[in-house]
Every structure is written in C-alpha cells, then in structure tokens.
C-alpha cells in the first residue's frame, strides 16, 4: 500500500538582484493582465449565455501573444500565465458551486503580487532554486530546512506591500504523522479581555499586537495622508512605511497563533470551539478593531488544518448556543447576561466566571454531539433549532 504524505508549503524570504526584481515585477504585471483579460472574456461570454472554460482561455492566450498590443506577454515565462488561467477556472468553479462570489478583477495597487511556477518553470538542484527566464539562482534565506530528499512540486514567488520578497515551495512532508491518541478534550471560548479561555480554567492573555504599535502606525498614516496622491516616489515610500508596520503586527500575531494552536492540538484529542460569524461581528464599529486584532478566524483556520494533519478532531458548536447564560453545574438558563457581567451566581449557589463557564458548556455540548448526536439547545422548544456539528477539516497548507 502506497504511503501518502501531506503537502506542505515552506515559505522563505529571498533577496533578488536588480535584474531578477525587474523580471519578477514584469511577470507579476503579465499575470495580472492575463487574469483580467480572461475574466473579461468569460464575463462577456456569460452575458451571451455562453460558457468559456480553461482550454478556451488558454487558446486565447496564444492568440494574445501574437498581437502587437500584447506581444510583451511572450517576454516572460508562460508557466505563471497558464497557472493564473487555472486559478481563474478554480474561482469560477467555486462560484458555480455557490462557495464564493463572482471573481473580481485584479488591481495593480491592491492585489497581491505573485506568480506560480510548476516543475517546468523552475530548476531545483543542490538546494539552489532557479526560475525560468533567469540565469542565476535566487538568494534564499533558508530559515528552516526542507524535508530530507524533498523536491518542490510548485513554487510561488510573491512580494508583499512592505516590499519583502517571498518564495513558497510546496513539498511532500513525511514528518507530519498523527499524534498518539489522547484522552483529553477541551472547550475553547474566544474573547477580547483574554484571547482564549479553556474549560480547564486556564486563561490565555490577549497580546493586542495592534495596540502596541498603534502610535507608530497612526504617525506613519498621517505622513502618508499628507503626500500628494498619485504614483510619486514620496507617496510610495510613505506607503511602504505603513505597510512595514502592518507586516510587523501581522507577523507577531501569526507567530503567536501558530505556537498556541500547535500546543492545543498536541495536548488534546478533541477541541470544541464556537462557530462565530466574525464577518458580521466586525460590523460593530465599537469592537471591530479589537476583534480584527484578535484574529479569531485565523485561529480557527490554523486549529482546523493542524487537527486534520495530526489526527485530532475539531467540533464547532452553533453560534446561538447560550454558553454564557447556561449554568455548567445544574443546567439552569439565565434570562439575560450583559457583556459587563464577568462573574455571576446561579440559583444552585455556584459562582461562575463567565468565560470559564462558557468554555465548560461548549465542551459538554461538543462531547454530547460526539457521543450521541444530542442537540446543543436543551431549553429551545423549536424543532428548527440547529445543533452542534462536527466540522470536516480538509488538509490545507499553512
């Protein structure tokens, strides 16, 4: 029986030479141009009630290269151009399956600058990566080694808003194996005062990364706002300064979440969380900044794919389950529980910490579903009430 390994992306910084930077910037522009041309062609065909697939857009690309106006598309590697057409096909597949909105055009200023190379578009030998149309290998900072004997199947080169260059290599990683089975399970309640509260009573502080750099960020944004709008060098320099501060905040936040989720997955067999709609919650302008800084969505994303990697189970409890108002000892449901109430005493005489009690209730609801499929709204009489659901966690790349 063949052994299958998890596909994992290894991301590194690199420092291109001036010639490489020019070539990559040209490639990014061509990738964006081809994507927008293909999207426009498919949109026009859709208006005529016609379907245009990947093969048709690939034929269009060949014709575009032969025109005088778009002849520059032939100056860069054809592999990233074909890959962007495949990405567009995937976007339409998700749209027709009602998993995503209609694809949008890529913006020169706001869209992510990236180009994807398959095996025919790069050479990887002796730890040196050379891309098509380039004579010299990339100067990569190998912050961690690739798996022994691994050969990248896909290479993605990107540049962020702060001007940093990254290369991501997709490889089979045989080191990812399920952890030994554990008996422990934990309920996890997310919050703002404390980032996480566990059913064990442990509280994990919210580091508030954005608040730490808020003064520097505000100053940089004021300087940017004073620059004349346009493509001037001074405005571009001020924009990169703002982007570097945002990148610093995001890097610290991501590092902390990676360490936290890895620890939770390693220690627990079952992890129960609340199925929050963060997109709706950030519409509250009073809390939007703090909720965005806490990054609950990224926490859940990391937790789910790591659980899938290591043989753990993540259960998401319905967002309407009254975890904060329900006594975890006797099951009494309180009529209301304002956010200002952090501790409360039940009629049974038990004094609860609001967040710890919520985490305990989430754990009980998740385990009830695992064992017997019970609902999570014992006090709700409506037959249409939703229940806790097991979340299938597909394998995703970090």
CSV table of C-alpha atoms in Angstrom, one decimal:
chain,number,residue,atom,x,y,z
A,1,UNK,CA,0.0,0.0,0.0
A,2,UNK,CA,1.5,3.4,-1.0
A,3,UNK,CA,2.3,5.8,1.7
A,4,UNK,CA,0.7,9.2,1.2
A,5,UNK,CA,2.3,12.3,2.7
A,6,UNK,CA,0.8,15.7,3.5
A,7,UNK,CA,1.5,18.5,1.0
A,8,UNK,CA,3.1,21.4,3.0
A,9,UNK,CA,4.2,24.8,1.9
A,10,UNK,CA,7.6,26.1,3.1
A,11,UNK,CA,7.9,29.8,2.9
A,12,UNK,CA,11.2,31.7,2.8
A,13,UNK,CA,12.4,35.2,2.3
A,14,UNK,CA,14.8,35.9,-0.6
A,15,UNK,CA,16.7,38.9,-1.9
A,16,UNK,CA,16.6,39.3,-5.7
A,17,UNK,CA,19.2,41.0,-7.7
A,18,UNK,CA,18.1,44.1,-9.7
A,19,UNK,CA,17.7,42.1,-12.8
A,20,UNK,CA,15.7,39.4,-11.0
A,21,UNK,CA,13.5,42.0,-9.4
A,22,UNK,CA,12.7,43.6,-12.8
A,23,UNK,CA,11.9,40.2,-14.3
A,24,UNK,CA,9.6,39.2,-11.5
A,25,UNK,CA,7.9,42.6,-11.5
A,26,UNK,CA,7.3,42.2,-15.2
A,27,UNK,CA,5.9,38.7,-14.6
A,28,UNK,CA,3.6,39.9,-11.9
A,29,UNK,CA,2.2,42.5,-14.3
A,30,UNK,CA,1.7,40.0,-17.1
A,31,UNK,CA,0.0,37.5,-14.7
A,32,UNK,CA,-2.4,40.3,-13.6
A,33,UNK,CA,-3.0,41.3,-17.2
A,34,UNK,CA,-3.8,37.8,-18.4
A,35,UNK,CA,-6.1,37.1,-15.5
A,36,UNK,CA,-8.1,40.3,-16.2
A,37,UNK,CA,-8.3,39.7,-19.9
A,38,UNK,CA,-9.5,36.1,-19.4
A,39,UNK,CA,-12.0,37.3,-16.7
A,40,UNK,CA,-13.4,39.9,-19.1
A,41,UNK,CA,-13.7,37.4,-21.9
A,42,UNK,CA,-15.5,34.9,-19.7
A,43,UNK,CA,-17.8,37.7,-18.4
A,44,UNK,CA,-18.7,38.8,-21.9
A,45,UNK,CA,-19.4,35.2,-22.9
A,46,UNK,CA,-21.5,34.7,-19.8
A,47,UNK,CA,-23.6,37.7,-20.9
A,48,UNK,CA,-24.2,35.9,-24.2
A,49,UNK,CA,-25.2,32.8,-22.3
A,50,UNK,CA,-22.0,31.0,-23.4
A,51,UNK,CA,-19.5,29.1,-21.3
A,52,UNK,CA,-15.8,29.6,-21.7
A,53,UNK,CA,-13.5,27.1,-19.9
A,54,UNK,CA,-9.8,26.9,-19.2
A,55,UNK,CA,-9.0,25.4,-22.5
A,56,UNK,CA,-10.7,28.2,-24.4
A,57,UNK,CA,-8.8,30.9,-22.4
A,58,UNK,CA,-5.5,29.1,-23.0
A,59,UNK,CA,-6.2,29.3,-26.7
A,60,UNK,CA,-7.0,33.0,-26.3
A,61,UNK,CA,-3.6,33.5,-24.5
A,62,UNK,CA,-1.8,32.0,-27.5
A,63,UNK,CA,-3.7,34.5,-29.8
A,64,UNK,CA,-3.0,37.4,-27.5
A,65,UNK,CA,0.8,36.9,-27.6
A,66,UNK,CA,0.6,37.1,-31.4
A,67,UNK,CA,-0.9,40.6,-31.4
A,68,UNK,CA,1.2,43.7,-31.5
A,69,UNK,CA,-0.5,45.2,-28.4
A,70,UNK,CA,0.1,42.2,-26.2
A,71,UNK,CA,3.3,40.8,-27.6
A,72,UNK,CA,5.0,41.6,-24.3
A,73,UNK,CA,3.3,38.6,-22.8
A,74,UNK,CA,5.8,36.4,-24.7
A,75,UNK,CA,8.7,38.1,-22.9
A,76,UNK,CA,8.0,36.3,-19.6
A,77,UNK,CA,7.7,32.6,-18.7
A,78,UNK,CA,4.5,31.1,-20.0
A,79,UNK,CA,4.1,28.9,-16.9
A,80,UNK,CA,2.8,31.6,-14.5
A,81,UNK,CA,0.4,32.8,-17.2
A,82,UNK,CA,-1.1,29.3,-17.6
A,83,UNK,CA,-1.3,29.0,-13.9
A,84,UNK,CA,-3.3,32.2,-13.5
A,85,UNK,CA,-5.8,30.8,-16.0
A,86,UNK,CA,-6.1,27.7,-13.9
A,87,UNK,CA,-6.7,29.8,-10.8
A,88,UNK,CA,-9.4,31.7,-12.7
A,89,UNK,CA,-11.0,28.4,-13.6
A,90,UNK,CA,-11.0,27.4,-9.9
A,91,UNK,CA,-12.6,30.7,-9.0
A,92,UNK,CA,-15.4,30.1,-11.4
A,93,UNK,CA,-15.8,26.5,-10.2
A,94,UNK,CA,-16.3,27.8,-6.6
A,95,UNK,CA,-18.7,30.5,-7.9
A,96,UNK,CA,-20.9,28.0,-9.8
A,97,UNK,CA,-20.9,25.7,-6.7
A,98,UNK,CA,-22.0,28.7,-4.6
A,99,UNK,CA,-19.0,28.6,-2.4
A,100,UNK,CA,-17.7,32.0,-3.4
A,101,UNK,CA,-18.7,35.3,-5.0
A,102,UNK,CA,-18.1,36.1,-8.7
A,103,UNK,CA,-14.4,36.6,-9.4
A,104,UNK,CA,-13.1,40.2,-9.4
A,105,UNK,CA,-10.5,41.9,-11.5
A,106,UNK,CA,-7.0,42.3,-10.1
A,107,UNK,CA,-5.9,45.8,-9.2
A,108,UNK,CA,-2.4,47.0,-9.9
A,109,UNK,CA,-2.1,48.6,-6.4
A,110,UNK,CA,-4.3,46.5,-4.2
A,111,UNK,CA,-4.0,42.9,-5.5
A,112,UNK,CA,-1.4,40.5,-4.2
A,113,UNK,CA,1.7,40.4,-6.4
A,114,UNK,CA,2.5,36.7,-7.0
A,115,UNK,CA,3.4,34.2,-9.7
A,116,UNK,CA,3.2,30.4,-9.5
A,117,UNK,CA,5.7,28.1,-11.3
A,118,UNK,CA,5.2,24.4,-11.8
A,119,UNK,CA,8.0,21.9,-12.3
A,120,UNK,CA,8.5,23.0,-16.0
A,121,UNK,CA,9.1,26.6,-14.8
A,122,UNK,CA,11.9,26.2,-12.3
A,123,UNK,CA,15.0,24.1,-11.5
A,124,UNK,CA,15.9,23.0,-8.0
A,125,UNK,CA,19.3,21.3,-7.6
A,126,UNK,CA,21.5,21.1,-4.6
A,127,UNK,CA,19.4,23.5,-2.6
A,128,UNK,CA,19.5,26.2,-5.3
A,129,UNK,CA,16.3,27.4,-7.0
A,130,UNK,CA,16.4,28.9,-10.4
A,131,UNK,CA,13.3,30.2,-12.1
A,132,UNK,CA,12.6,30.3,-15.9
A,133,UNK,CA,13.9,33.2,-17.8
A,134,UNK,CA,16.6,33.7,-15.1
A,135,UNK,CA,20.3,32.9,-15.3
A,136,UNK,CA,21.1,32.9,-11.6
A,137,UNK,CA,19.5,31.1,-8.7
A,138,UNK,CA,17.5,33.1,-6.1
A,139,UNK,CA,19.3,34.3,-2.9
A,140,UNK,CA,17.1,32.5,-0.4
A,141,UNK,CA,17.4,32.7,3.4
A,142,UNK,CA,16.9,29.1,4.4
A,143,UNK,CA,15.3,29.8,7.8
A,144,UNK,CA,14.5,26.0,8.1
A,145,UNK,CA,15.4,23.0,6.0
A,146,UNK,CA,13.1,21.4,3.6
A,147,UNK,CA,12.2,17.7,4.3
A,148,UNK,CA,15.1,15.4,3.5
A,149,UNK,CA,15.0,14.5,-0.1
A,150,UNK,CA,12.0,16.7,-0.9
A,151,UNK,CA,11.6,18.3,-4.3
A,152,UNK,CA,9.1,21.1,-4.7
A,153,UNK,CA,6.2,20.4,-6.9
A,154,UNK,CA,5.1,24.1,-7.1
A,155,UNK,CA,7.0,27.3,-6.4
A,156,UNK,CA,5.1,30.6,-5.7
A,157,UNK,CA,7.0,33.9,-5.7
A,158,UNK,CA,5.4,36.9,-4.1
A,159,UNK,CA,6.1,40.4,-2.9
A,160,UNK,CA,4.1,42.0,-0.1
A,161,UNK,CA,3.1,45.6,0.4
A,162,UNK,CA,6.1,46.2,2.5
A,163,UNK,CA,8.4,45.3,-0.4
A,164,UNK,CA,9.6,42.0,1.0
A,165,UNK,CA,10.1,39.1,-1.4
A,166,UNK,CA,9.0,35.6,-0.5
A,167,UNK,CA,9.2,32.2,-2.2
A,168,UNK,CA,6.9,29.4,-1.1
A,169,UNK,CA,7.7,25.7,-2.0
A,170,UNK,CA,5.0,23.0,-1.9
A,171,UNK,CA,6.5,19.7,-0.9
A,172,UNK,CA,5.5,16.3,0.5
A,173,UNK,CA,6.3,16.3,4.2
A,174,UNK,CA,6.7,12.8,5.6
A,175,UNK,CA,7.4,14.2,9.1
A,176,UNK,CA,3.7,15.0,9.6
A,177,UNK,CA,2.2,12.0,11.2
A,178,UNK,CA,-0.8,11.6,13.6
A,179,UNK,CA,-0.1,12.2,17.2
A,180,UNK,CA,-0.6,9.4,19.7
A,181,UNK,CA,-4.3,9.2,20.7
A,182,UNK,CA,-5.1,11.2,23.9
A,183,UNK,CA,-7.9,11.1,26.4
A,184,UNK,CA,-8.2,14.8,26.9
A,185,UNK,CA,-10.8,17.2,25.4
A,186,UNK,CA,-11.0,20.9,25.8
A,187,UNK,CA,-13.6,23.6,25.3
A,188,UNK,CA,-12.3,26.9,23.9
A,189,UNK,CA,-14.1,30.2,24.4
A,190,UNK,CA,-12.6,33.2,22.5
A,191,UNK,CA,-12.7,36.7,23.8
A,192,UNK,CA,-11.2,40.1,23.9
A,193,UNK,CA,-10.1,40.6,27.6
A,194,UNK,CA,-8.5,37.1,27.3
A,195,UNK,CA,-7.8,35.8,23.8
A,196,UNK,CA,-8.8,32.2,24.9
A,197,UNK,CA,-10.4,30.7,28.0
A,198,UNK,CA,-10.2,27.0,28.3
A,199,UNK,CA,-12.6,24.6,30.0
A,200,UNK,CA,-9.7,23.7,32.3
A,201,UNK,CA,-9.9,27.2,33.8
A,202,UNK,CA,-6.7,28.4,32.0
A,203,UNK,CA,-6.9,31.9,30.5
A,204,UNK,CA,-4.5,33.0,27.7
A,205,UNK,CA,-3.9,36.7,27.7
A,206,UNK,CA,-4.7,38.8,24.6
A,207,UNK,CA,-1.4,40.3,23.5
A,208,UNK,CA,-3.2,43.1,21.5
A,209,UNK,CA,-0.5,43.4,18.9
A,210,UNK,CA,-2.1,46.2,17.0
A,211,UNK,CA,-2.4,48.4,20.2
A,212,UNK,CA,1.4,48.1,20.9
A,213,UNK,CA,2.2,49.7,17.5
A,214,UNK,CA,-0.8,52.0,17.3
A,215,UNK,CA,1.1,55.2,17.9
A,216,UNK,CA,3.7,54.4,15.3
A,217,UNK,CA,1.1,53.3,12.8
A,218,UNK,CA,-1.0,56.5,13.3
A,219,UNK,CA,2.1,58.7,12.8
A,220,UNK,CA,3.0,56.8,9.6
A,221,UNK,CA,-0.6,57.0,8.3
A,222,UNK,CA,-0.7,60.8,8.9
A,223,UNK,CA,2.6,61.2,7.0
A,224,UNK,CA,1.1,59.2,4.1
A,225,UNK,CA,-2.1,61.3,4.1
A,226,UNK,CA,0.0,64.4,3.6
A,227,UNK,CA,1.7,63.1,0.5
A,228,UNK,CA,0.2,64.1,-2.9
A,229,UNK,CA,-1.9,61.4,-4.3
A,230,UNK,CA,-0.6,59.6,-7.4
A,231,UNK,CA,2.5,57.5,-8.2
A,232,UNK,CA,5.1,59.7,-6.8
A,233,UNK,CA,8.2,58.3,-5.1
A,234,UNK,CA,7.5,60.1,-1.8
A,235,UNK,CA,4.0,58.7,-1.5
A,236,UNK,CA,5.3,55.2,-2.4
A,237,UNK,CA,7.9,55.5,0.3
A,238,UNK,CA,5.3,56.6,2.9
A,239,UNK,CA,3.0,53.7,1.8
A,240,UNK,CA,5.8,51.2,2.3
A,241,UNK,CA,6.4,52.5,5.8
A,242,UNK,CA,2.8,52.0,6.8
A,243,UNK,CA,2.9,48.5,5.2
A,244,UNK,CA,6.0,47.6,7.2
A,245,UNK,CA,4.3,48.4,10.4
A,246,UNK,CA,1.2,46.3,9.4
A,247,UNK,CA,3.5,43.5,8.4
A,248,UNK,CA,5.3,43.6,11.8
A,249,UNK,CA,1.9,43.4,13.6
A,250,UNK,CA,0.7,40.5,11.4
A,251,UNK,CA,4.0,38.6,11.8
A,252,UNK,CA,3.9,38.7,15.6
A,253,UNK,CA,0.2,37.8,15.6
A,254,UNK,CA,0.7,34.8,13.3
A,255,UNK,CA,3.7,33.6,15.2
A,256,UNK,CA,1.8,33.6,18.5
A,257,UNK,CA,-1.3,31.8,16.9
A,258,UNK,CA,0.9,29.1,15.4
A,259,UNK,CA,2.6,28.3,18.7
A,260,UNK,CA,-0.8,28.4,20.5
A,261,UNK,CA,-2.7,26.2,18.1
A,262,UNK,CA,0.2,23.7,17.9
A,263,UNK,CA,0.2,23.3,21.6
A,264,UNK,CA,-3.6,22.8,21.8
A,265,UNK,CA,-3.6,20.2,19.1
A,266,UNK,CA,-0.7,18.4,20.6
A,267,UNK,CA,-2.3,18.2,24.1
A,268,UNK,CA,-5.9,17.4,23.2
A,269,UNK,CA,-7.7,14.8,21.2
A,270,UNK,CA,-11.0,16.8,20.8
A,271,UNK,CA,-11.2,20.6,20.6
A,272,UNK,CA,-14.6,22.3,20.8
A,273,UNK,CA,-15.0,25.9,19.6
A,274,UNK,CA,-17.9,28.2,18.9
A,275,UNK,CA,-19.0,28.8,15.3
A,276,UNK,CA,-18.7,32.6,15.3
A,277,UNK,CA,-19.6,34.8,12.3
A,278,UNK,CA,-16.6,37.2,12.6
A,279,UNK,CA,-17.6,38.9,9.4
A,280,UNK,CA,-20.9,40.1,11.0
A,281,UNK,CA,-19.3,40.8,14.3
A,282,UNK,CA,-16.8,43.3,12.9
A,283,UNK,CA,-19.7,45.4,11.7
A,284,UNK,CA,-19.9,46.6,15.3
A,285,UNK,CA,-17.7,49.7,15.0
A,286,UNK,CA,-17.1,49.8,18.7
A,287,UNK,CA,-15.4,46.4,18.8
A,288,UNK,CA,-14.3,45.9,15.2
A,289,UNK,CA,-10.7,47.0,15.8
A,290,UNK,CA,-10.3,44.7,18.8
A,291,UNK,CA,-12.0,41.7,17.1
A,292,UNK,CA,-9.8,42.1,14.0
A,293,UNK,CA,-6.7,42.3,16.1
A,294,UNK,CA,-7.7,39.1,18.0
A,295,UNK,CA,-7.9,37.3,14.6
A,296,UNK,CA,-10.4,34.6,15.7
A,297,UNK,CA,-10.8,33.5,12.1
A,298,UNK,CA,-7.1,32.8,11.6
A,299,UNK,CA,-7.0,31.0,14.9
A,300,UNK,CA,-9.8,28.6,13.8
A,301,UNK,CA,-8.2,28.1,10.4
A,302,UNK,CA,-4.9,27.1,11.9
A,303,UNK,CA,-6.6,24.9,14.5
A,304,UNK,CA,-8.6,23.0,11.9
A,305,UNK,CA,-5.8,22.2,9.4
A,306,UNK,CA,-3.4,21.2,12.2
A,307,UNK,CA,-6.1,18.9,13.7
A,308,UNK,CA,-6.5,17.3,10.3
A,309,UNK,CA,-2.8,16.8,9.9
A,310,UNK,CA,-2.3,15.2,13.3
A,311,UNK,CA,-5.4,13.1,13.7
A,312,UNK,CA,-7.3,15.4,16.1
A,313,UNK,CA,-11.0,16.4,16.0
A,314,UNK,CA,-12.4,20.0,16.0
A,315,UNK,CA,-16.1,20.4,16.7
A,316,UNK,CA,-17.8,23.8,16.2
A,317,UNK,CA,-20.9,24.5,18.3
A,318,UNK,CA,-23.7,26.5,16.9
A,319,UNK,CA,-23.3,30.2,17.5
A,320,UNK,CA,-26.7,30.6,19.1
A,321,UNK,CA,-25.9,28.1,21.8
A,322,UNK,CA,-26.3,30.1,25.1
A,323,UNK,CA,-22.9,29.0,26.5
A,324,UNK,CA,-22.5,32.1,28.7
A,325,UNK,CA,-26.0,32.0,30.2
A,326,UNK,CA,-26.2,28.3,30.9
A,327,UNK,CA,-25.1,27.0,34.3
A,328,UNK,CA,-22.5,24.3,33.7
A,329,UNK,CA,-23.4,22.6,37.0
A,330,UNK,CA,-27.2,22.4,37.1
A,331,UNK,CA,-28.1,23.5,33.5
A,332,UNK,CA,-30.3,26.5,34.5
A,333,UNK,CA,-30.6,29.0,31.8
A,334,UNK,CA,-30.4,32.7,32.8
A,335,UNK,CA,-32.8,35.1,31.0
A,336,UNK,CA,-30.0,37.5,30.0
A,337,UNK,CA,-26.3,38.1,30.6
A,338,UNK,CA,-24.9,41.5,29.6
A,339,UNK,CA,-21.3,41.7,28.5
A,340,UNK,CA,-20.5,43.7,31.5
A,341,UNK,CA,-21.2,40.8,33.8
A,342,UNK,CA,-18.0,38.8,34.2
A,343,UNK,CA,-19.0,36.7,37.2
A,344,UNK,CA,-22.4,35.5,38.3
A,345,UNK,CA,-24.1,33.2,40.8
A,346,UNK,CA,-26.6,30.6,39.8
A,347,UNK,CA,-29.7,29.7,41.8
A,348,UNK,CA,-27.9,26.4,42.7
A,349,UNK,CA,-25.4,28.5,44.6
A,350,UNK,CA,-22.5,28.1,42.2
A,351,UNK,CA,-20.5,31.2,41.3
A,352,UNK,CA,-19.2,31.2,37.8
A,353,UNK,CA,-16.5,33.0,35.9
A,354,UNK,CA,-18.4,33.9,32.7
A,355,UNK,CA,-15.7,32.8,30.2
A,356,UNK,CA,-14.7,29.6,32.1
A,357,UNK,CA,-18.4,28.6,32.4
A,358,UNK,CA,-18.9,29.2,28.7
A,359,UNK,CA,-15.9,27.0,27.8
A,360,UNK,CA,-17.2,24.2,30.0
A,361,UNK,CA,-20.6,24.4,28.3
A,362,UNK,CA,-19.0,24.3,24.9
A,363,UNK,CA,-17.1,21.2,25.8
A,364,UNK,CA,-20.2,19.5,27.2
A,365,UNK,CA,-22.1,20.3,24.0
A,366,UNK,CA,-19.4,19.2,21.7
A,367,UNK,CA,-18.9,15.9,23.6
A,368,UNK,CA,-22.7,15.3,23.5
A,369,UNK,CA,-22.7,15.5,19.7
A,370,UNK,CA,-19.7,13.2,19.5
A,371,UNK,CA,-21.2,10.5,21.7
A,372,UNK,CA,-24.9,10.6,20.8
A,373,UNK,CA,-25.6,13.4,18.4
A,374,UNK,CA,-27.6,15.4,21.0
A,375,UNK,CA,-28.6,18.9,20.3
A,376,UNK,CA,-27.0,21.9,21.9
A,377,UNK,CA,-30.2,23.8,22.8
A,378,UNK,CA,-31.8,21.8,25.6
A,379,UNK,CA,-34.1,24.8,26.5
A,380,UNK,CA,-35.2,25.6,23.0
A,381,UNK,CA,-38.5,24.1,22.1
A,382,UNK,CA,-38.5,25.0,18.4
A,383,UNK,CA,-37.9,21.9,16.2
A,384,UNK,CA,-35.9,24.0,13.8
A,385,UNK,CA,-33.1,24.7,16.2
A,386,UNK,CA,-29.7,24.0,15.0
A,387,UNK,CA,-27.3,21.7,16.8
A,388,UNK,CA,-23.6,21.4,17.2
A,389,UNK,CA,-22.0,20.0,14.1
A,390,UNK,CA,-18.7,18.2,13.5
A,391,UNK,CA,-16.6,20.3,11.2
A,392,UNK,CA,-14.8,18.3,8.5
A,393,UNK,CA,-11.3,19.7,8.3
A,394,UNK,CA,-9.7,19.3,4.9
A,395,UNK,CA,-6.0,19.4,4.7
A,396,UNK,CA,-4.8,22.9,4.0
A,397,UNK,CA,-1.4,24.4,3.5
A,398,UNK,CA,0.0,26.9,6.1
